[in-house]
Amino acid sequence: MKKSIFIVICLLVFALPLSSGATYWSKMAGRESGLFPDGSYTDVQAVSDYGFIAVGTKLEGLTDINMNQAWISLDTGETIEPFFSPGEVAQGLFCQSLILINTLYFFNENNGFLFGSWGNSYDNCGVLTVPTNYIASTFSQGGAWDAIYLQPVLQNTELTAVDFLDDLNGVIAGESDNIWMTQNGGGSWDFVAADAPDYGGYASAVSYVSSSQIYIAGGGLLIKTNNGGLSWETVDMEDAGSVREVQFLDSDHGWLLVSGGDEGIKTLVTSDGGDTWETGEFPLVPGVGDPGDDYTVHDFTMLSRHVGWAVGSDYGNLTGTSYQSVIFKTVDGGLTWEADDYFGAGGLYAVSMYNGRNGFAVGEANTVLHFANPNNATPIAEAGDAVFATVDQTVTLDGGESFDEDGDALTYQWALIDGPEAVAFDDATLETPSFSASTAGEYVISLQVFDGAALSDADQVQVIFDPVPGSDDDDDDTDEIDQADDDDEDDDDGSCCG
């Protein structure tokens, strides 16, 4: 009997996964085969745990391809409904029926924008048209749409990348002479490309970092402004490769997705505002191959300084009709990426995470993947290195290296554990609180972080306050007169005892 139980237990153990790397990605939609497998979603934004909005083309049957529409799902992709069609906003203007939709930005599932251009072919009046900037906005989950026309009207232009700093301030870009900013939530847009370097091609990504700092990746180059768009300059990447994507979480911490060079495809990581960059590497993917040679990465998103996701595809078979999804995660700030265990057809073009446990990826063959992680990793507190100061000097602690593997936002709690006197933080819930002490000695400070569900273990940092030089508490200091007297006494003692 005991032997039978032992065998059953062994079978159960060996039936379990041998690694903890099981994927939390699942395929919700996608065209596995067919005569026309080219319909695709090219951009996506998660608007809730269960909802997303995507733009691109979608196949309806074997031959009916709906070009350049937007689609919405509020049930993780179980149902995907048309969200926008050109006729809703054309209103007879220019007799135009074809609108190109390149990208989107939504504040929530009801309120947001689609960006692109009026079409680049004959309109429904038989008139040859050229692309012209176009924005469509909705405040009713696509129930009604308004058209926004940029002035001055620029011919042969498209809008291809967007980012908002907050509900009011945003920037959109296309070509290097086609950059616009809004300060009223998209109600109106100001032309800010007068001094922009010519990056050629179209903008592939925008990162609106602060009221003064904006980055744009375009034509393989990276440009930035430090004065809110009044002037622009090219960022010298020293032959690092062609920049595809850019994202900054703050003025110091940023990431680039770069193609070319020995690595084929890589990330560049900065923690000092772009003064220096470290290279992040993508791995060999079993069954797919090497980055750059066998697969490419199209998009990435960083949830925090440490945690991020990236998606792409292999290069398909000889007919070019079958592409494998590749998905990567980083927990060390983009320096190393690990391949997720997900395996399935449908190359991925875009990824958007609503939070650390829910998100979406979309791509070729109308592929939609949903990420749902029911587990919660306990966050890790990092209180930083020891700090040395003098009495009454203000010191600033740094908990910025604390992280949550799920990418959840953290709250901070600092506390004095031991020290010669009580101290008062300017705000003990900040990532970087400050305080001072009027008594010399060693102070032990603890930090715990909370991800909304779990509290970390405490980490500690020592802060050493030395006496002010020359003060009564400074045992090492003596004034010059005392030193002279001591020297004289030594000389006297030497002469008498010689």
GROMACS .gro file of C-alpha atoms in nm:
model
  498
    1MET     CA    1   0.000   0.000   0.000
    2LYS     CA    2   0.277   0.242   0.092
    3LYS     CA    3   0.458   0.156  -0.229
    4SER     CA    4   0.145   0.241  -0.433
    5ILE     CA    5   0.107   0.575  -0.259
    6PHE     CA    6   0.473   0.653  -0.327
    7ILE     CA    7   0.428   0.577  -0.699
    8VAL     CA    8   0.120   0.801  -0.721
    9ILE     CA    9   0.305   1.088  -0.552
   10CYS     CA   10   0.598   1.051  -0.790
   11LEU     CA   11   0.366   1.056  -1.089
   12LEU     CA   12   0.201   1.373  -0.961
   13VAL     CA   13   0.535   1.543  -0.898
   14PHE     CA   14   0.671   1.461  -1.240
   15ALA     CA   15   0.345   1.573  -1.401
   16LEU     CA   16   0.396   1.923  -1.264
   17PRO     CA   17   0.584   2.185  -1.467
   18LEU     CA   18   0.957   2.163  -1.411
   19SER     CA   19   0.996   2.541  -1.418
   20SER     CA   20   0.806   2.836  -1.277
   21GLY     CA   21   0.819   3.012  -1.615
   22ALA     CA   22   0.466   2.910  -1.719
   23THR     CA   23   0.315   3.177  -1.938
   24TYR     CA   24   0.024   3.396  -1.837
   25TRP     CA   25  -0.040   3.498  -2.198
   26SER     CA   26  -0.332   3.340  -2.382
   27LYS     CA   27  -0.456   3.383  -2.737
   28MET     CA   28  -0.800   3.543  -2.761
   29ALA     CA   29  -0.824   3.600  -3.136
   30GLY     CA   30  -0.626   3.537  -3.450
   31ARG     CA   31  -0.644   3.403  -3.800
   32GLU     CA   32  -0.442   3.083  -3.812
   33SER     CA   33  -0.485   3.025  -4.185
   34GLY     CA   34  -0.678   3.139  -4.490
   35LEU     CA   35  -0.642   3.292  -4.830
   36PHE     CA   36  -0.570   3.640  -4.695
   37PRO     CA   37  -0.376   3.623  -4.369
   38ASP     CA   38  -0.257   3.984  -4.390
   39GLY     CA   39  -0.515   4.157  -4.173
   40SER     CA   40  -0.340   4.290  -3.864
   41TYR     CA   41  -0.366   4.513  -3.562
   42THR     CA   42  -0.078   4.759  -3.563
   43ASP     CA   43  -0.131   4.942  -3.232
   44VAL     CA   44  -0.318   4.875  -2.909
   45GLN     CA   45  -0.399   5.042  -2.580
   46ALA     CA   46  -0.525   4.860  -2.272
   47VAL     CA   47  -0.809   5.063  -2.116
   48SER     CA   48  -0.897   4.827  -1.830
   49ASP     CA   49  -0.814   4.483  -1.690
   50TYR     CA   50  -1.041   4.338  -1.954
   51GLY     CA   51  -1.060   4.601  -2.228
   52PHE     CA   52  -0.849   4.730  -2.515
   53ILE     CA   53  -0.876   4.946  -2.826
   54ALA     CA   54  -0.677   4.852  -3.136
   55VAL     CA   55  -0.623   5.002  -3.479
   56GLY     CA   56  -0.531   4.831  -3.802
   57THR     CA   57  -0.706   4.613  -4.058
   58LYS     CA   58  -0.939   4.326  -3.983
   59LEU     CA   59  -1.054   4.035  -4.195
   60GLU     CA   60  -1.426   3.964  -4.217
   61GLY     CA   61  -1.450   3.631  -4.397
   62LEU     CA   62  -1.209   3.515  -4.664
   63THR     CA   63  -1.205   3.820  -4.888
   64ASP     CA   64  -1.360   4.117  -4.707
   65ILE     CA   65  -1.079   4.328  -4.558
   66ASN     CA   66  -1.185   4.634  -4.358
   67MET     CA   67  -0.904   4.882  -4.405
   68ASN     CA   68  -0.779   5.115  -4.134
   69GLN     CA   69  -1.043   5.089  -3.870
   70ALA     CA   70  -1.044   5.095  -3.492
   71TRP     CA   71  -1.181   4.813  -3.280
   72ILE     CA   72  -1.280   4.776  -2.917
   73SER     CA   73  -1.318   4.483  -2.680
   74LEU     CA   74  -1.427   4.501  -2.319
   75ASP     CA   75  -1.417   4.126  -2.254
   76THR     CA   76  -1.045   4.046  -2.308
   77GLY     CA   77  -1.100   3.987  -2.680
   78GLU     CA   78  -1.385   3.737  -2.665
   79THR     CA   79  -1.577   3.986  -2.879
   80ILE     CA   80  -1.413   4.261  -3.085
   81GLU     CA   81  -1.641   4.527  -3.227
   82PRO     CA   82  -1.583   4.804  -3.484
   83PHE     CA   83  -1.513   5.123  -3.294
   84PHE     CA   84  -1.462   5.374  -3.574
   85SER     CA   85  -1.510   5.395  -3.949
   86PRO     CA   86  -1.424   5.683  -4.183
   87GLY     CA   87  -1.785   5.757  -4.268
   88GLU     CA   88  -1.858   5.858  -3.909
   89VAL     CA   89  -1.648   6.172  -3.934
   90ALA     CA   90  -1.610   6.240  -4.308
   91GLN     CA   91  -1.932   6.444  -4.309
   92GLY     CA   92  -1.896   6.498  -4.682
   93LEU     CA   93  -1.580   6.704  -4.645
   94PHE     CA   94  -1.359   6.663  -4.952
   95CYS     CA   95  -1.588   6.371  -5.048
   96GLN     CA   96  -1.333   6.165  -4.858
   97SER     CA   97  -1.410   5.809  -4.755
   98LEU     CA   98  -1.061   5.671  -4.686
   99ILE     CA   99  -0.890   5.762  -4.361
  100LEU     CA  100  -0.558   5.613  -4.251
  101ILE     CA  101  -0.538   5.541  -3.878
  102ASN     CA  102  -0.181   5.501  -3.755
  103THR     CA  103  -0.196   5.530  -3.378
  104LEU     CA  104  -0.420   5.610  -3.083
  105TYR     CA  105  -0.426   5.751  -2.733
  106PHE     CA  106  -0.709   5.692  -2.486
  107PHE     CA  107  -0.740   5.826  -2.133
  108ASN     CA  108  -1.003   5.560  -2.058
  109GLU     CA  109  -1.242   5.340  -2.254
  110ASN     CA  110  -1.468   5.638  -2.329
  111ASN     CA  111  -1.235   5.929  -2.401
  112GLY     CA  112  -0.952   5.940  -2.654
  113PHE     CA  113  -0.810   6.007  -2.997
  114LEU     CA  114  -0.721   5.837  -3.324
  115PHE     CA  115  -0.441   5.986  -3.535
  116GLY     CA  116  -0.354   5.947  -3.901
  117SER     CA  117  -0.438   6.119  -4.228
  118TRP     CA  118  -0.695   6.160  -4.498
  119GLY     CA  119  -0.630   5.894  -4.759
  120ASN     CA  120  -0.364   5.878  -5.027
  121SER     CA  121  -0.574   5.774  -5.328
  122TYR     CA  122  -0.883   5.879  -5.521
  123ASP     CA  123  -1.166   5.985  -5.292
  124ASN     CA  124  -1.528   5.888  -5.348
  125CYS     CA  125  -1.573   6.190  -5.576
  126GLY     CA  126  -1.303   6.063  -5.811
  127VAL     CA  127  -1.057   6.332  -5.707
  128LEU     CA  128  -0.691   6.236  -5.651
  129THR     CA  129  -0.605   6.327  -5.294
  130VAL     CA  130  -0.285   6.344  -5.090
  131PRO     CA  131  -0.242   6.252  -4.721
  132THR     CA  132  -0.332   6.531  -4.481
  133ASN     CA  133  -0.313   6.534  -4.100
  134TYR     CA  134  -0.627   6.414  -3.932
  135ILE     CA  135  -0.745   6.355  -3.573
  136ALA     CA  136  -1.071   6.195  -3.460
  137SER     CA  137  -1.185   6.230  -3.099
  138THR     CA  138  -1.458   6.066  -2.895
  139PHE     CA  139  -1.594   6.120  -2.546
  140SER     CA  140  -1.859   5.848  -2.567
  141GLN     CA  141  -1.678   5.518  -2.626
  142GLY     CA  142  -1.704   5.569  -2.999
  143GLY     CA  143  -2.074   5.655  -2.993
  144ALA     CA  144  -1.994   5.987  -3.158
  145TRP     CA  145  -1.678   6.125  -3.317
  146ASP     CA  146  -1.551   6.476  -3.385
  147ALA     CA  147  -1.295   6.573  -3.648
  148ILE     CA  148  -1.003   6.797  -3.557
  149TYR     CA  149  -0.821   6.962  -3.846
  150LEU     CA  150  -0.475   7.098  -3.779
  151GLN     CA  151  -0.392   7.446  -3.901
  152PRO     CA  152  -0.203   7.523  -4.112
  153VAL     CA  153  -0.303   7.225  -4.326
  154LEU     CA  154   0.008   7.031  -4.429
  155GLN     CA  155  -0.013   6.825  -4.747
  156ASN     CA  156   0.154   6.485  -4.784
  157THR     CA  157   0.166   6.437  -4.408
  158GLU     CA  158   0.059   6.174  -4.159
  159LEU     CA  159   0.052   6.151  -3.780
  160THR     CA  160   0.220   5.834  -3.658
  161ALA     CA  161   0.323   5.864  -3.290
  162VAL     CA  162   0.168   6.022  -2.980
  163ASP     CA  163   0.216   6.061  -2.607
  164PHE     CA  164   0.045   6.261  -2.332
  165LEU     CA  165   0.211   6.395  -2.019
  166ASP     CA  166  -0.125   6.427  -1.843
  167ASP     CA  167  -0.489   6.489  -1.929
  168LEU     CA  168  -0.409   6.827  -2.085
  169ASN     CA  169  -0.062   6.817  -2.237
  170GLY     CA  170   0.019   6.598  -2.537
  171VAL     CA  171   0.243   6.578  -2.842
  172ILE     CA  172   0.191   6.411  -3.180
  173ALA     CA  173   0.441   6.366  -3.459
  174GLY     CA  174   0.476   6.238  -3.811
  175GLU     CA  175   0.758   6.357  -4.030
  176SER     CA  176   1.027   6.583  -3.886
  177ASP     CA  177   0.835   6.891  -4.008
  178ASN     CA  178   0.510   6.763  -3.863
  179ILE     CA  179   0.514   6.793  -3.480
  180TRP     CA  180   0.227   6.939  -3.278
  181MET     CA  181   0.148   7.000  -2.910
  182THR     CA  182  -0.171   7.053  -2.713
  183GLN     CA  183  -0.222   7.215  -2.374
  184ASN     CA  184  -0.598   7.171  -2.352
  185GLY     CA  185  -0.650   6.799  -2.378
  186GLY     CA  186  -0.645   6.787  -2.756
  187GLY     CA  187  -0.900   7.059  -2.822
  188SER     CA  188  -0.642   7.250  -3.023
  189TRP     CA  189  -0.286   7.185  -3.137
  190ASP     CA  190   0.014   7.414  -3.193
  191PHE     CA  191   0.277   7.357  -3.458
  192VAL     CA  192   0.621   7.310  -3.291
  193ALA     CA  193   0.835   7.160  -3.567
  194ALA     CA  194   0.991   7.482  -3.695
  195ASP     CA  195   1.331   7.403  -3.542
  196ALA     CA  196   1.317   7.021  -3.557
  197PRO     CA  197   1.610   6.835  -3.720
  198ASP     CA  198   1.526   6.638  -4.033
  199TYR     CA  199   1.506   6.278  -3.919
  200GLY     CA  200   1.356   6.148  -4.243
  201GLY     CA  201   1.067   5.904  -4.261
  202TYR     CA  202   0.800   5.903  -3.993
  203ALA     CA  203   0.805   5.920  -3.615
  204SER     CA  204   0.784   5.573  -3.462
  205ALA     CA  205   0.753   5.677  -3.097
  206VAL     CA  206   0.715   5.981  -2.871
  207SER     CA  207   0.796   6.009  -2.501
  208TYR     CA  208   0.658   6.316  -2.322
  209VAL     CA  209   0.877   6.321  -2.012
  210SER     CA  210   0.808   6.657  -1.846
  211SER     CA  211   0.671   7.000  -1.925
  212SER     CA  212   1.004   7.083  -2.091
  213GLN     CA  213   1.147   6.750  -2.207
  214ILE     CA  214   1.019   6.545  -2.503
  215TYR     CA  215   1.186   6.270  -2.709
  216ILE     CA  216   1.087   6.160  -3.060
  217ALA     CA  217   1.220   5.853  -3.242
  218GLY     CA  218   1.194   5.899  -3.617
  219GLY     CA  219   1.373   5.776  -3.926
  220GLY     CA  220   1.603   5.572  -3.703
  221LEU     CA  221   1.721   5.887  -3.521
  222LEU     CA  222   1.639   6.032  -3.180
  223ILE     CA  223   1.561   6.400  -3.128
  224LYS     CA  224   1.466   6.586  -2.813
  225THR     CA  225   1.361   6.922  -2.677
  226ASN     CA  226   1.449   7.060  -2.336
  227ASN     CA  227   1.229   7.369  -2.361
  228GLY     CA  228   0.885   7.239  -2.438
  229GLY     CA  229   0.921   7.228  -2.815
  230LEU     CA  230   1.069   7.574  -2.876
  231SER     CA  231   1.384   7.413  -3.014
  232TRP     CA  232   1.497   7.059  -3.093
  233GLU     CA  233   1.827   6.880  -3.123
  234THR     CA  234   1.950   6.540  -3.238
  235VAL     CA  235   2.068   6.302  -2.967
  236ASP     CA  236   2.410   6.163  -3.057
  237MET     CA  237   2.390   5.785  -3.023
  238GLU     CA  238   2.747   5.718  -3.149
  239ASP     CA  239   2.657   5.457  -3.412
  240ALA     CA  240   2.441   5.265  -3.168
  241GLY     CA  241   2.201   5.163  -3.444
  242SER     CA  242   1.862   5.271  -3.571
  243VAL     CA  243   1.624   5.387  -3.297
  244ARG     CA  244   1.276   5.233  -3.325
  245GLU     CA  245   1.111   5.309  -2.991
  246VAL     CA  246   1.173   5.540  -2.696
  247GLN     CA  247   1.025   5.554  -2.346
  248PHE     CA  248   1.124   5.763  -2.045
  249LEU     CA  249   0.965   5.720  -1.702
  250ASP     CA  250   1.123   6.041  -1.574
  251SER     CA  251   1.397   6.283  -1.675
  252ASP     CA  252   1.670   6.035  -1.581
  253HIS     CA  253   1.543   5.685  -1.661
  254GLY     CA  254   1.483   5.599  -2.024
  255TRP     CA  255   1.498   5.314  -2.277
  256LEU     CA  256   1.548   5.283  -2.651
  257LEU     CA  257   1.471   4.990  -2.879
  258VAL     CA  258   1.748   4.984  -3.139
  259SER     CA  259   1.810   4.768  -3.445
  260GLY     CA  260   2.138   4.713  -3.627
  261GLY     CA  261   2.489   4.651  -3.502
  262ASP     CA  262   2.635   4.326  -3.376
  263GLU     CA  263   2.340   4.246  -3.149
  264GLY     CA  264   2.082   4.281  -3.428
  265ILE     CA  265   1.816   4.414  -3.191
  266LYS     CA  266   1.879   4.552  -2.842
  267THR     CA  267   1.771   4.801  -2.579
  268LEU     CA  268   1.974   5.098  -2.462
  269VAL     CA  269   1.920   5.201  -2.101
  270THR     CA  270   2.003   5.532  -1.934
  271SER     CA  271   1.972   5.641  -1.572
  272ASP     CA  272   2.126   5.985  -1.619
  273GLY     CA  273   1.902   6.147  -1.877
  274GLY     CA  274   2.084   6.010  -2.180
  275ASP     CA  275   2.438   6.118  -2.090
  276THR     CA  276   2.541   5.751  -2.084
  277TRP     CA  277   2.374   5.433  -2.207
  278GLU     CA  278   2.403   5.065  -2.118
  279THR     CA  279   2.320   4.790  -2.366
  280GLY     CA  280   2.042   4.544  -2.296
  281GLU     CA  281   2.042   4.209  -2.473
  282PHE     CA  282   1.769   3.984  -2.609
  283PRO     CA  283   1.828   3.608  -2.582
  284LEU     CA  284   1.843   3.307  -2.808
  285VAL     CA  285   1.484   3.183  -2.828
  286PRO     CA  286   1.447   2.803  -2.844
  287GLY     CA  287   1.288   2.702  -3.171
  288VAL     CA  288   1.323   3.052  -3.315
  289GLY     CA  289   1.685   3.163  -3.302
  290ASP     CA  290   1.895   3.473  -3.250
  291PRO     CA  291   1.780   3.837  -3.221
  292GLY     CA  292   1.814   4.023  -3.549
  293ASP     CA  293   1.900   3.710  -3.748
  294ASP     CA  294   1.592   3.501  -3.675
  295TYR     CA  295   1.346   3.732  -3.503
  296THR     CA  296   1.283   4.100  -3.443
  297VAL     CA  297   1.126   4.304  -3.165
  298HIS     CA  298   0.863   4.561  -3.263
  299ASP     CA  299   0.752   4.718  -2.936
  300PHE     CA  300   0.822   4.734  -2.565
  301THR     CA  301   0.679   4.898  -2.254
  302MET     CA  302   0.839   4.956  -1.915
  303LEU     CA  303   0.607   4.937  -1.615
  304SER     CA  304   0.875   5.055  -1.373
  305ARG     CA  305   1.249   5.111  -1.362
  306HIS     CA  306   1.292   4.734  -1.340
  307VAL     CA  307   1.000   4.555  -1.505
  308GLY     CA  308   0.900   4.565  -1.869
  309TRP     CA  309   0.762   4.362  -2.161
  310ALA     CA  310   0.863   4.343  -2.527
  311VAL     CA  311   0.700   4.171  -2.824
  312GLY     CA  312   0.794   4.080  -3.179
  313SER     CA  313   0.799   3.797  -3.430
  314ASP     CA  314   1.023   3.558  -3.612
  315TYR     CA  315   1.079   3.609  -3.983
  316GLY     CA  316   0.827   3.348  -4.096
  317ASN     CA  317   0.851   3.070  -4.348
  318LEU     CA  318   0.939   3.094  -4.716
  319THR     CA  319   0.589   3.207  -4.815
  320GLY     CA  320   0.590   3.479  -4.551
  321THR     CA  321   0.242   3.383  -4.428
  322SER     CA  322   0.322   3.229  -4.093
  323TYR     CA  323   0.493   3.418  -3.813
  324GLN     CA  324   0.571   3.307  -3.459
  325SER     CA  325   0.499   3.534  -3.162
  326VAL     CA  326   0.795   3.617  -2.941
  327ILE     CA  327   0.744   3.775  -2.598
  328PHE     CA  328   1.007   3.891  -2.349
  329LYS     CA  329   1.015   4.019  -1.992
  330THR     CA  330   1.282   4.210  -1.803
  331VAL     CA  331   1.312   4.250  -1.426
  332ASP     CA  332   1.649   4.426  -1.425
  333GLY     CA  333   1.558   4.745  -1.607
  334GLY     CA  334   1.602   4.621  -1.964
  335LEU     CA  335   1.962   4.502  -1.935
  336THR     CA  336   1.860   4.141  -1.985
  337TRP     CA  337   1.541   4.001  -2.135
  338GLU     CA  338   1.403   3.649  -2.089
  339ALA     CA  339   1.176   3.479  -2.342
  340ASP     CA  340   0.827   3.403  -2.216
  341ASP     CA  341   0.702   3.045  -2.253
  342TYR     CA  342   0.413   3.148  -2.478
  343PHE     CA  343   0.417   2.971  -2.815
  344GLY     CA  344   0.179   3.047  -3.101
  345ALA     CA  345   0.135   3.176  -3.454
  346GLY     CA  346   0.091   3.546  -3.521
  347GLY     CA  347   0.376   3.793  -3.507
  348LEU     CA  348   0.321   4.071  -3.254
  349TYR     CA  349   0.345   4.443  -3.337
  350ALA     CA  350   0.237   4.620  -3.018
  351VAL     CA  351   0.199   4.563  -2.644
  352SER     CA  352   0.012   4.763  -2.379
  353MET     CA  353  -0.009   4.673  -2.010
  354TYR     CA  354  -0.293   4.814  -1.800
  355ASN     CA  355  -0.105   4.718  -1.483
  356GLY     CA  356   0.140   4.456  -1.364
  357ARG     CA  357  -0.109   4.172  -1.396
  358ASN     CA  358  -0.320   4.258  -1.700
  359GLY     CA  359  -0.236   4.363  -2.054
  360PHE     CA  360  -0.269   4.296  -2.426
  361ALA     CA  361  -0.050   4.232  -2.729
  362VAL     CA  362  -0.169   4.245  -3.089
  363GLY     CA  363  -0.027   4.179  -3.430
  364GLU     CA  364  -0.028   3.996  -3.761
  365ALA     CA  365  -0.324   3.780  -3.868
  366ASN     CA  366  -0.549   3.976  -3.627
  367THR     CA  367  -0.375   3.818  -3.330
  368VAL     CA  368  -0.485   3.930  -2.984
  369LEU     CA  369  -0.313   3.801  -2.670
  370HIS     CA  370  -0.433   3.871  -2.317
  371PHE     CA  371  -0.199   3.871  -2.018
  372ALA     CA  372  -0.360   3.777  -1.688
  373ASN     CA  373  -0.146   3.689  -1.387
  374PRO     CA  374  -0.361   3.601  -1.084
  375ASN     CA  375  -0.062   3.587  -0.851
  376ASN     CA  376   0.107   3.871  -0.671
  377ALA     CA  377   0.482   3.883  -0.613
  378THR     CA  378   0.592   4.038  -0.284
  379PRO     CA  379   0.782   4.361  -0.359
  380ILE     CA  380   1.146   4.411  -0.263
  381ALA     CA  381   1.258   4.713  -0.060
  382GLU     CA  382   1.599   4.863  -0.130
  383ALA     CA  383   1.690   5.143   0.111
  384GLY     CA  384   2.010   5.238  -0.069
  385ASP     CA  385   2.373   5.277   0.035
  386ALA     CA  386   2.503   5.425   0.359
  387VAL     CA  387   2.497   5.805   0.376
  388PHE     CA  388   2.759   6.028   0.542
  389ALA     CA  389   2.687   6.387   0.645
  390THR     CA  390   2.765   6.645   0.909
  391VAL     CA  391   2.533   6.755   1.187
  392ASP     CA  392   2.243   6.975   1.070
  393GLN     CA  393   2.309   6.887   0.706
  394THR     CA  394   2.001   6.770   0.518
  395VAL     CA  395   2.038   6.423   0.369
  396THR     CA  396   1.814   6.255   0.111
  397LEU     CA  397   1.748   5.883   0.114
  398ASP     CA  398   1.680   5.689  -0.207
  399GLY     CA  399   1.444   5.393  -0.232
  400GLY     CA  400   1.439   5.405  -0.611
  401GLU     CA  401   1.593   5.061  -0.649
  402SER     CA  402   1.296   4.902  -0.473
  403PHE     CA  403   1.089   4.703  -0.719
  404ASP     CA  404   0.795   4.475  -0.774
  405GLU     CA  405   0.835   4.189  -1.019
  406ASP     CA  406   0.477   4.238  -1.137
  407GLY     CA  407   0.553   4.599  -1.222
  408ASP     CA  408   0.295   4.731  -0.975
  409ALA     CA  409   0.328   5.087  -0.849
  410LEU     CA  410   0.484   5.108  -0.504
  411THR     CA  411   0.418   5.318  -0.198
  412TYR     CA  412   0.696   5.382   0.053
  413GLN     CA  413   0.723   5.394   0.431
  414TRP     CA  414   1.046   5.505   0.601
  415ALA     CA  415   1.105   5.489   0.977
  416LEU     CA  416   1.385   5.557   1.226
  417ILE     CA  417   1.492   5.232   1.393
  418ASP     CA  418   1.778   5.357   1.608
  419GLY     CA  419   1.975   5.676   1.665
  420PRO     CA  420   2.092   5.935   1.917
  421GLU     CA  421   1.776   6.143   1.871
  422ALA     CA  422   1.438   6.141   1.698
  423VAL     CA  423   1.431   6.278   1.343
  424ALA     CA  424   1.154   6.418   1.128
  425PHE     CA  425   1.126   6.328   0.757
  426ASP     CA  426   0.987   6.586   0.520
  427ASP     CA  427   0.755   6.304   0.401
  428ALA     CA  428   0.817   5.947   0.510
  429THR     CA  429   0.602   5.814   0.222
  430LEU     CA  430   0.823   5.953  -0.055
  431GLU     CA  431   1.063   5.746  -0.262
  432THR     CA  432   1.335   6.000  -0.170
  433PRO     CA  433   1.259   6.158   0.170
  434SER     CA  434   1.490   6.406   0.339
  435PHE     CA  435   1.579   6.476   0.703
  436SER     CA  436   1.853   6.621   0.922
  437ALA     CA  437   1.989   6.558   1.272
  438SER     CA  438   2.140   6.788   1.531
  439THR     CA  439   2.322   6.515   1.723
  440ALA     CA  440   2.623   6.333   1.583
  441GLY     CA  441   2.619   5.956   1.556
  442GLU     CA  442   2.479   5.662   1.362
  443TYR     CA  443   2.111   5.654   1.263
  444VAL     CA  444   1.950   5.336   1.133
  445ILE     CA  445   1.659   5.392   0.894
  446SER     CA  446   1.427   5.119   0.761
  447LEU     CA  447   1.221   5.109   0.443
  448GLN     CA  448   0.921   4.897   0.353
  449VAL     CA  449   0.731   4.915   0.024
  450PHE     CA  450   0.372   4.818  -0.054
  451ASP     CA  451   0.238   4.716  -0.397
  452GLY     CA  452  -0.129   4.743  -0.306
  453ALA     CA  453  -0.153   4.382  -0.195
  454ALA     CA  454   0.168   4.279  -0.016
  455LEU     CA  455   0.413   4.452   0.214
  456SER     CA  456   0.785   4.392   0.165
  457ASP     CA  457   1.035   4.291   0.426
  458ALA     CA  458   1.219   4.587   0.574
  459ASP     CA  459   1.555   4.697   0.439
  460GLN     CA  460   1.785   4.923   0.640
  461VAL     CA  461   2.034   5.197   0.567
  462GLN     CA  462   2.286   5.364   0.799
  463VAL     CA  463   2.318   5.742   0.805
  464ILE     CA  464   2.629   5.872   0.984
  465PHE     CA  465   2.625   6.232   1.106
  466ASP     CA  466   2.971   6.362   1.198
  467PRO     CA  467   3.028   6.672   1.414
  468VAL     CA  468   3.078   7.001   1.237
  469PRO     CA  469   3.455   7.054   1.194
  470GLY     CA  470   3.590   7.288   1.461
  471SER     CA  471   3.292   7.239   1.693
  472ASP     CA  472   3.320   7.135   2.058
  473ASP     CA  473   3.208   6.785   1.960
  474ASP     CA  474   3.483   6.749   1.700
  475ASP     CA  475   3.751   6.550   1.887
  476ASP     CA  476   3.986   6.547   1.590
  477ASP     CA  477   4.018   6.922   1.552
  478THR     CA  478   4.254   7.151   1.752
  479ASP     CA  479   4.321   7.513   1.674
  480GLU     CA  480   4.656   7.636   1.547
  481ILE     CA  481   4.755   7.797   1.879
  482ASP     CA  482   4.711   7.469   2.063
  483GLN     CA  483   4.914   7.291   1.797
  484ALA     CA  484   5.194   7.549   1.831
  485ASP     CA  485   5.192   7.520   2.208
  486ASP     CA  486   5.207   7.145   2.187
  487ASP     CA  487   5.502   7.166   1.951
  488ASP     CA  488   5.686   7.402   2.186
  489GLU     CA  489   5.628   7.172   2.481
  490ASP     CA  490   5.756   6.878   2.281
  491ASP     CA  491   6.066   7.073   2.189
  492ASP     CA  492   6.125   7.171   2.552
  493ASP     CA  493   6.085   6.814   2.667
  494GLY     CA  494   6.330   6.701   2.404
  495SER     CA  495   6.596   6.955   2.497
  496CYS     CA  496   6.588   6.879   2.866
  497CYS     CA  497   6.579   6.505   2.834
  498GLY     CA  498   6.822   6.473   2.548
   0.00000   0.00000   0.00000
